[in-house]
Amino acid sequence: MFYAFIVNPAAGSGFALTAMQKLEAVLQGKNIEYRIYRTEKPGHGTEIAAELSADQDVLAVVSVGGDGTAGEVAAGLTGTGKPMGIIPAGTGNDFIKSVNIPNDPDKAMEILLNGKQDSIDTGIVNDQFFLNVCGTGFDVTVLDYAEAEKKKYRGLTPYLFGLIKAIFHYRSVRLNLIADGEQEEGQFLICSVANGRFIGGGIPICPKADIGDGLLDLVLIRDVHRWQIPFYLPGLMLSRDLKFRITRHRRVSEVIVEGKDLRINIDGDIVSMSRADFRINPGSIILIH
């Protein structure tokens, strides 16, 4: 029996490889059997995880990388019953903050070896898997400007640079939404469909989200003048965005979002589409945390 570690060499600008090398010493010191698999292309983590899920000798399949790597591994394990672990070694590492996995790889390894196992929810948008948070609007603009900074910084820093630049360049989005049969249309600053709670290296976009409640959290923040955005940012960073007078929050099982030339953030990757159909997949992953 062995632990299977799926490592993304590009995650955290190479930090994932460094972290895995240090963790190997821990595993060897405890005489724990393990194997390492490196991803070589987008989606490769899903392929490897799906293959490993059928191997009865695998104790757990472990993502070593960022949110993108965790999402790929989770996609390959959905519905298989094979436990999943996460060693955070990416830039933002947002999903772990919703499941109480430490940001430090050494501490995360202790959780992997001694933690509990729980079933958690995942999501689907247009038949594409997501684990954490999707959305469109201001957060997509932040991601655009944060991308260049990810090569130099980890954690929240790249997103803070992106956030400052986004204030001066964002454009609100006009959306038509149908949430569990209820229709709404308007101009929005942010539209987030959340399974987890955090985006952008630790911004609590939906602090009430619960990855085990069998529902998605829809967060809609109405458009404001550009000069007003800085007044809302402290509240956003301090988990108060659901209390804004311009915010509407509700829990749903299905959401349809339509708009012209939409750019949707799917767990940190931006995808263009005109319609996004979101639905929850309850209890589809067994996570060690």
Tab-separated table of N, CA, C and O in Angstrom, residues 177-184 192 194 206 215-220 242 247-255:
chain	number	residue	atom	x	y	z
A	177	LEU	N	-29.541	36.013	-15.032
A	177	LEU	CA	-29.331	34.825	-14.211
A	177	LEU	C	-30.654	34.134	-13.915
A	177	LEU	O	-31.689	34.779	-13.746
A	178	ILE	N	-30.583	32.802	-13.828
A	178	ILE	CA	-31.709	32.012	-13.351
A	178	ILE	C	-31.166	31.093	-12.259
A	178	ILE	O	-30.383	30.189	-12.536
A	179	ALA	N	-31.541	31.366	-11.017
A	179	ALA	CA	-31.048	30.606	-9.874
A	179	ALA	C	-32.189	29.800	-9.271
A	179	ALA	O	-33.128	30.377	-8.699
A	180	ASP	N	-32.125	28.483	-9.414
A	180	ASP	CA	-33.202	27.599	-8.955
A	180	ASP	C	-34.572	28.099	-9.428
A	180	ASP	O	-35.545	28.152	-8.666
A	181	GLY	N	-34.619	28.516	-10.702
A	181	GLY	CA	-35.875	28.928	-11.309
A	181	GLY	C	-36.222	30.397	-11.160
A	181	GLY	O	-37.146	30.884	-11.812
A	182	GLU	N	-35.491	31.137	-10.324
A	182	GLU	CA	-35.767	32.556	-10.113
A	182	GLU	C	-34.853	33.404	-10.990
A	182	GLU	O	-33.633	33.284	-10.930
A	183	GLN	N	-35.439	34.275	-11.798
A	183	GLN	CA	-34.682	35.060	-12.759
A	183	GLN	C	-34.310	36.431	-12.209
A	183	GLN	O	-35.059	37.047	-11.459
A	184	GLU	N	-33.126	36.904	-12.606
A	184	GLU	CA	-32.658	38.230	-12.213
A	184	GLU	C	-31.749	38.761	-13.313
A	184	GLU	O	-30.963	38.021	-13.905
A	192	SER	N	-20.291	35.572	-8.265
A	192	SER	CA	-19.514	34.398	-7.870
A	192	SER	C	-20.434	33.232	-7.550
A	192	SER	O	-21.456	33.403	-6.879
A	194	ALA	N	-20.000	29.806	-5.660
A	194	ALA	CA	-18.968	29.294	-4.763
A	194	ALA	C	-19.307	27.937	-4.155
A	194	ALA	O	-20.426	27.711	-3.706
A	206	CYS	N	-16.926	34.465	-0.253
A	206	CYS	CA	-18.172	33.933	0.308
A	206	CYS	C	-17.884	33.241	1.634
A	206	CYS	O	-17.776	32.010	1.692
A	215	LEU	N	-24.948	22.412	-1.520
A	215	LEU	CA	-25.461	23.578	-2.239
A	215	LEU	C	-24.313	24.481	-2.688
A	215	LEU	O	-23.229	24.472	-2.092
A	216	LEU	N	-24.575	25.262	-3.730
A	216	LEU	CA	-23.672	26.314	-4.162
A	216	LEU	C	-24.099	27.633	-3.528
A	216	LEU	O	-25.272	27.819	-3.216
A	217	ASP	N	-23.151	28.539	-3.340
A	217	ASP	CA	-23.455	29.868	-2.829
A	217	ASP	C	-23.317	30.869	-3.958
A	217	ASP	O	-22.240	30.995	-4.558
A	218	LEU	N	-24.399	31.580	-4.240
A	218	LEU	CA	-24.402	32.599	-5.282
A	218	LEU	C	-24.238	33.967	-4.622
A	218	LEU	O	-25.049	34.354	-3.774
A	219	VAL	N	-23.190	34.682	-5.004
A	219	VAL	CA	-22.915	36.013	-4.467
A	219	VAL	C	-22.970	37.014	-5.619
A	219	VAL	O	-22.182	36.923	-6.565
A	220	LEU	N	-23.888	37.963	-5.534
A	220	LEU	CA	-24.041	39.004	-6.542
A	220	LEU	C	-23.790	40.363	-5.901
A	220	LEU	O	-24.444	40.715	-4.916
A	242	LEU	N	-20.826	40.079	2.328
A	242	LEU	CA	-22.215	39.629	2.306
A	242	LEU	C	-23.143	40.603	3.032
A	242	LEU	O	-24.370	40.521	2.888
A	247	THR	N	-25.016	43.807	-2.036
A	247	THR	CA	-24.766	42.365	-2.186
A	247	THR	C	-26.041	41.561	-1.971
A	247	THR	O	-26.841	41.851	-1.074
A	248	ARG	N	-26.189	40.530	-2.799
A	248	ARG	CA	-27.248	39.553	-2.581
A	248	ARG	C	-26.598	38.175	-2.514
A	248	ARG	O	-25.808	37.817	-3.389
A	249	HIS	N	-26.934	37.415	-1.479
A	249	HIS	CA	-26.365	36.081	-1.288
A	249	HIS	C	-27.483	35.071	-1.085
A	249	HIS	O	-28.415	35.308	-0.316
A	250	ARG	N	-27.371	33.946	-1.793
A	250	ARG	CA	-28.336	32.872	-1.580
A	250	ARG	C	-27.684	31.534	-1.905
A	250	ARG	O	-26.683	31.464	-2.629
A	251	ARG	N	-28.242	30.470	-1.333
A	251	ARG	CA	-27.754	29.115	-1.577
A	251	ARG	C	-28.659	28.428	-2.596
A	251	ARG	O	-29.886	28.468	-2.461
A	252	VAL	N	-28.045	27.807	-3.602
A	252	VAL	CA	-28.796	27.225	-4.715
A	252	VAL	C	-28.159	25.902	-5.125
A	252	VAL	O	-27.011	25.606	-4.783
A	253	SER	N	-28.917	25.122	-5.887
A	253	SER	CA	-28.366	23.876	-6.432
A	253	SER	C	-27.999	24.017	-7.901
A	253	SER	O	-27.140	23.288	-8.412
A	254	GLU	N	-28.650	24.981	-8.596
A	254	GLU	CA	-28.351	25.212	-10.005
A	254	GLU	C	-28.422	26.707	-10.317
A	254	GLU	O	-29.287	27.417	-9.799
A	255	VAL	N	-27.522	27.173	-11.166
A	255	VAL	CA	-27.504	28.575	-11.595
A	255	VAL	C	-27.161	28.623	-13.078
A	255	VAL	O	-26.235	27.950	-13.532
